[in-house]
PDB file of C-alpha atoms in Angstrom:
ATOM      1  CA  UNK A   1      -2.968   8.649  11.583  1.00 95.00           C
ATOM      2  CA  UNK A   2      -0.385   8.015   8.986  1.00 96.00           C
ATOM      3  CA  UNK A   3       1.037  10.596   6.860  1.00 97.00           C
ATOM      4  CA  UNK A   4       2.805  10.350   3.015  1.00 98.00           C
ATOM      5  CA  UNK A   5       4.428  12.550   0.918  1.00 98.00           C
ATOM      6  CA  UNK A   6       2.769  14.334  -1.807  1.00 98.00           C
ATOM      7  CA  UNK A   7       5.866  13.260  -3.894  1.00 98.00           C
ATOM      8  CA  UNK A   8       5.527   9.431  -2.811  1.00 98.00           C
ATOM      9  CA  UNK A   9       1.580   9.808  -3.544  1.00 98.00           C
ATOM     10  CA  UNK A  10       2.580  10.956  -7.117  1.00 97.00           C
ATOM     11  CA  UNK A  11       5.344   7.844  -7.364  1.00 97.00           C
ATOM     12  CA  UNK A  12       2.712   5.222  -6.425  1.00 98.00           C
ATOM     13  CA  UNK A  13       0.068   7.296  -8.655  1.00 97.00           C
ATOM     14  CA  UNK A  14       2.377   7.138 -11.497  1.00 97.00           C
ATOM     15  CA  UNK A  15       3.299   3.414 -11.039  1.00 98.00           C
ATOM     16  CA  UNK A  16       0.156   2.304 -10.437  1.00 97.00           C
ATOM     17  CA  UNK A  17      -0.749   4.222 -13.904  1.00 97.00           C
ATOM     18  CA  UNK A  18       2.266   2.266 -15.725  1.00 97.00           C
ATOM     19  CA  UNK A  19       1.198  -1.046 -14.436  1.00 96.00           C
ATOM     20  CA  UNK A  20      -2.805  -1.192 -15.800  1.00 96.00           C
ATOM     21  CA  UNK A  21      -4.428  -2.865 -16.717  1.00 96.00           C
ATOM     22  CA  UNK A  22      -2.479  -5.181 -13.744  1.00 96.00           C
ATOM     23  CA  UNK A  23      -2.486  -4.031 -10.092  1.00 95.00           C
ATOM     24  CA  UNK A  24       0.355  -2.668  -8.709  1.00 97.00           C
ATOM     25  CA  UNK A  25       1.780  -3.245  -5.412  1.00 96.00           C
ATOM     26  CA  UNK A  26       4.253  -2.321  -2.875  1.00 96.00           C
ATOM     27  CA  UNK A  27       5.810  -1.826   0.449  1.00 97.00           C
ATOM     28  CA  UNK A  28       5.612   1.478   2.954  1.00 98.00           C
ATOM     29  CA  UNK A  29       8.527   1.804   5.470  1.00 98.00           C
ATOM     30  CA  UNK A  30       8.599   5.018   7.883  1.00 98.00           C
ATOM     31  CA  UNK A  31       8.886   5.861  11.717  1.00 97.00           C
ATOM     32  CA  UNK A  32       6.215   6.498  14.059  1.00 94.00           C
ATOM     33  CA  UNK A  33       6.135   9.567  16.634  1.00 92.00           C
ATOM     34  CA  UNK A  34       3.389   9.729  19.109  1.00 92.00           C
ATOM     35  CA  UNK A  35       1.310   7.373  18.080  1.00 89.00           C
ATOM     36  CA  UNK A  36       1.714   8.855  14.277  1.00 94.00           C
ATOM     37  CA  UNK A  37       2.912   6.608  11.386  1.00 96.00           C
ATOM     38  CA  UNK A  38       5.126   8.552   9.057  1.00 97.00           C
ATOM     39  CA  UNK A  39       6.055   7.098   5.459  1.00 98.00           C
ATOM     40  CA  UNK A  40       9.161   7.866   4.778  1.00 97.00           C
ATOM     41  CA  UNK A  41       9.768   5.378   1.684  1.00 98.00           C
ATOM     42  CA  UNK A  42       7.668   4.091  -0.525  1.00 98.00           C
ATOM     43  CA  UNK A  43       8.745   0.871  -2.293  1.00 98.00           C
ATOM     44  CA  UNK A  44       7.545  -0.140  -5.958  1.00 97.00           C
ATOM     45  CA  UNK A  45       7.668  -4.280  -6.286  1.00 96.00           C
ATOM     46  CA  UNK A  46       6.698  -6.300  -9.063  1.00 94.00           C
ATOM     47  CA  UNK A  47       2.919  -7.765  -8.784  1.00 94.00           C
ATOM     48  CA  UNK A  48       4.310 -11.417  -9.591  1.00 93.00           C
ATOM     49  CA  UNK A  49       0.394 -12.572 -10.333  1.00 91.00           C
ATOM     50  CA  UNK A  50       0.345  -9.874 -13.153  1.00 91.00           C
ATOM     51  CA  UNK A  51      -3.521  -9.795 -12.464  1.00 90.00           C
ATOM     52  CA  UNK A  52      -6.278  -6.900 -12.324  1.00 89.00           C
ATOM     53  CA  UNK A  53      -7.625  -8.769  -9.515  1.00 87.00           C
ATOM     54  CA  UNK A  54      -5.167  -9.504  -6.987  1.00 86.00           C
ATOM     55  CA  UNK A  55      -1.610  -8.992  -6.597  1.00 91.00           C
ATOM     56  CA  UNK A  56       1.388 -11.144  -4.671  1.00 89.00           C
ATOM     57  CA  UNK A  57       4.950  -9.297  -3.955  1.00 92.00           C
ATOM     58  CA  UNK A  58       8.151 -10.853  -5.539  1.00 89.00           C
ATOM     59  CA  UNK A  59       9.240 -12.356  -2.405  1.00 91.00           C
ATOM     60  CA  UNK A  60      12.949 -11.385  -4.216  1.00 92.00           C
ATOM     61  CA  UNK A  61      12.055  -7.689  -4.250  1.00 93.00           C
ATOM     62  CA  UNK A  62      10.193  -7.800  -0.672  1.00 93.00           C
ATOM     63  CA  UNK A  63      13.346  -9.474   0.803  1.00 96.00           C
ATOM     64  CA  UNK A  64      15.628  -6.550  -1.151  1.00 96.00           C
ATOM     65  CA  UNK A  65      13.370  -3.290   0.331  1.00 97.00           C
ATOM     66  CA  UNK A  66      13.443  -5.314   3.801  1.00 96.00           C
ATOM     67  CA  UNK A  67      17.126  -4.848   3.260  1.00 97.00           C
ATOM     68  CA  UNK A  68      16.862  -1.500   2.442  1.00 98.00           C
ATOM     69  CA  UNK A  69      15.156  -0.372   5.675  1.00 97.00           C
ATOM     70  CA  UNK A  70      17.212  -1.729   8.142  1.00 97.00           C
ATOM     71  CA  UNK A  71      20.119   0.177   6.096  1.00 98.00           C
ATOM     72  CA  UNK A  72      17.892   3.457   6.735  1.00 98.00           C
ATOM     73  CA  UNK A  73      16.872   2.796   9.996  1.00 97.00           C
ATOM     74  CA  UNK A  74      13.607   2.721   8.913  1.00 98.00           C
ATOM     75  CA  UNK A  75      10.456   0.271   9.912  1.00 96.00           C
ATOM     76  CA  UNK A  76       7.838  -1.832   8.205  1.00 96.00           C
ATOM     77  CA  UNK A  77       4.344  -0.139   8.348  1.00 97.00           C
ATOM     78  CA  UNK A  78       2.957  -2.342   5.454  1.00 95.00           C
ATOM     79  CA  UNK A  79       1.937  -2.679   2.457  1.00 94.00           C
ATOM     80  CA  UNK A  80       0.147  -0.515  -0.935  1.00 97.00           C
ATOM     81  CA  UNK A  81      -1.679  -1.754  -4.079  1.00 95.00           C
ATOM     82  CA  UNK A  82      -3.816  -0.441  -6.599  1.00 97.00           C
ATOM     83  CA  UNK A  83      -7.346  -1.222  -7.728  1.00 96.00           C
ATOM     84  CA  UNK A  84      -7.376  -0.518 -10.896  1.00 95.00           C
ATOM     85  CA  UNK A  85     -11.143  -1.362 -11.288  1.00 93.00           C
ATOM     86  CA  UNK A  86     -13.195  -0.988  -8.056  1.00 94.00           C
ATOM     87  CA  UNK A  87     -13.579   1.422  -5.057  1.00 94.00           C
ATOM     88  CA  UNK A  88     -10.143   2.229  -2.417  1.00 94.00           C
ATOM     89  CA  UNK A  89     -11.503  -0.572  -0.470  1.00 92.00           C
ATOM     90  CA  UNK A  90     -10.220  -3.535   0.879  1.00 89.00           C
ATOM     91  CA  UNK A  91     -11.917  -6.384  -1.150  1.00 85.00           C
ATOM     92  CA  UNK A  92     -12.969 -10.180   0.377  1.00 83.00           C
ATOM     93  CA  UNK A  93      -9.302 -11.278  -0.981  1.00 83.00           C
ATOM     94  CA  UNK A  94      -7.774  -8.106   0.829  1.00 82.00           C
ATOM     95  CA  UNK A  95      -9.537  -8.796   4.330  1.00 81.00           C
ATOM     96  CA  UNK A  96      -8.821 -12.446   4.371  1.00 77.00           C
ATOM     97  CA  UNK A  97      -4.719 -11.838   3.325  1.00 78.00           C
ATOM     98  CA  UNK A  98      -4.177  -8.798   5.554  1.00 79.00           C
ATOM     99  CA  UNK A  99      -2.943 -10.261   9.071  1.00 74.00           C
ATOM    100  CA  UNK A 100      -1.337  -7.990  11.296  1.00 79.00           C
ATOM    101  CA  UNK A 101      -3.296  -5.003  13.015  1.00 77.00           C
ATOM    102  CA  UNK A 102      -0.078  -2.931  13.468  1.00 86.00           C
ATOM    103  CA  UNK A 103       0.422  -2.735   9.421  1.00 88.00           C
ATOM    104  CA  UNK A 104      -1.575  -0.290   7.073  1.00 93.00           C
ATOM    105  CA  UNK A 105      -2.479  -0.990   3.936  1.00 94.00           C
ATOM    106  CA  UNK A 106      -2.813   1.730   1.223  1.00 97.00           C
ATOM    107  CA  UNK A 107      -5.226   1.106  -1.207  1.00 96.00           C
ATOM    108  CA  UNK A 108      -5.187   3.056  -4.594  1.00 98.00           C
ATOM    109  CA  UNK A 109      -8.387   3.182  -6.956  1.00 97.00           C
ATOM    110  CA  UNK A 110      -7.942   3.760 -10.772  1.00 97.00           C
ATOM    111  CA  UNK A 111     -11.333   3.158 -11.192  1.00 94.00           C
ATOM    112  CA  UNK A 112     -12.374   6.568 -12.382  1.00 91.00           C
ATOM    113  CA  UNK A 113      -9.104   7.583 -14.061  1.00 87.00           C
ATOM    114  CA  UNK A 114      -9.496  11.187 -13.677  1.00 90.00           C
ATOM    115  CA  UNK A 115      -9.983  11.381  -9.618  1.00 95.00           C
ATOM    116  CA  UNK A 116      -7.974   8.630  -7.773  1.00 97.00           C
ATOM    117  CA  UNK A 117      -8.310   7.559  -4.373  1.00 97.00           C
ATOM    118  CA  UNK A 118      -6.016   6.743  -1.628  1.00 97.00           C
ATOM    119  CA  UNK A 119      -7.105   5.177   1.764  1.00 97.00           C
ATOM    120  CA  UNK A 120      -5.645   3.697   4.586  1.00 97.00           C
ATOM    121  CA  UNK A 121      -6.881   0.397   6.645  1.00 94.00           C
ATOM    122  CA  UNK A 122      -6.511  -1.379   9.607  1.00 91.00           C
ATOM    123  CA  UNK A 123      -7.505  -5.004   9.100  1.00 85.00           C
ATOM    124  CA  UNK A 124      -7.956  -6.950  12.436  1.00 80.00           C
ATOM    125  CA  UNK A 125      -8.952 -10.766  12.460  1.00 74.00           C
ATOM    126  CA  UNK A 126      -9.638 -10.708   8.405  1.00 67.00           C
ATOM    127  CA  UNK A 127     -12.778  -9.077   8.849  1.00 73.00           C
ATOM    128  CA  UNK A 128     -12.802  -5.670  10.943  1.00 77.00           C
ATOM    129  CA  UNK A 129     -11.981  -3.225   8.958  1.00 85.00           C
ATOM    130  CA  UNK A 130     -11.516   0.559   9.791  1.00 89.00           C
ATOM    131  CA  UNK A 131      -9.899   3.655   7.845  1.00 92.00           C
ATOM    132  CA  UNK A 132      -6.978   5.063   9.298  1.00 93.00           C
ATOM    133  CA  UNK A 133      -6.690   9.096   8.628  1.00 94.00           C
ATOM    134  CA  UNK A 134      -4.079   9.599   5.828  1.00 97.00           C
ATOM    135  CA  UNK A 135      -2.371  13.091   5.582  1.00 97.00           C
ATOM    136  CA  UNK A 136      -0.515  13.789   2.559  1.00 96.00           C
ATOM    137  CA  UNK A 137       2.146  16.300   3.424  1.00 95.00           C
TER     138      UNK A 137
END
């Protein structure tokens, strides 16, 4: 399980909004008790590729939240982007870029405007993919 605040939901939600047509992207950084993944920040980095299609983190901003965490104590537990046209699934691209089990990624569909939807994965070996229960709190 992995858990986010309602108020981080609404700062990716709102970002993500911003950003369209273009997918937006970013990096989640928490603690995990007990087996329990808790966000704690959510970081908003610049989708260098500027695409509706895919997205690639400025290494520049990736390196400055990296920063960031180890000043808060806090840990990597991966990464978020927004689909601004298709299901909160990870696409072929997704599967095939997404390389460490341990991470979660946060996917967030725009594709019907008026309902969004947020989902967690586990990616192992660029093909298995499983949801990962995602409490917003």
């Amino acid at each position: 399980m992995i858990t986010l605040k309602k108020a981080d939901y609404e700062k990716m939600l709102e970002y993500a909004k911003a950003n369209l047509p273009e997918e937006s992207c970013g990096l989640i950084a928490g603690k995990e008790y007990n087996g329990i993944k808790h966000i704690e920040e959510v970081y908003l980095l610049e989708n260098t590729d500027h695409s509706n299609e895919h997205f690639n983190i400025s290494p520049k901003d990736q390196l400055s939240a990296i920063k960031d965490m180890r000043a808060k104590g806090l840990v990597p537990l991966g990464n978020w982007h927004s689909h601004p046209e298709s299901p909160s699934r990870p696409s072929e691209e997704d599967k095939r870029l997404f390389f460490d089990s341990k991470a979660r990624y946060l996917i967030l569909s725009l594709m019907d405007r008026e309902t969004p939807v947020l989902n967690a994965f586990i990616v192992e070996n660029h093909t298995a993919v499983s949801r990962d229960e995602l409490k917003l709190i």
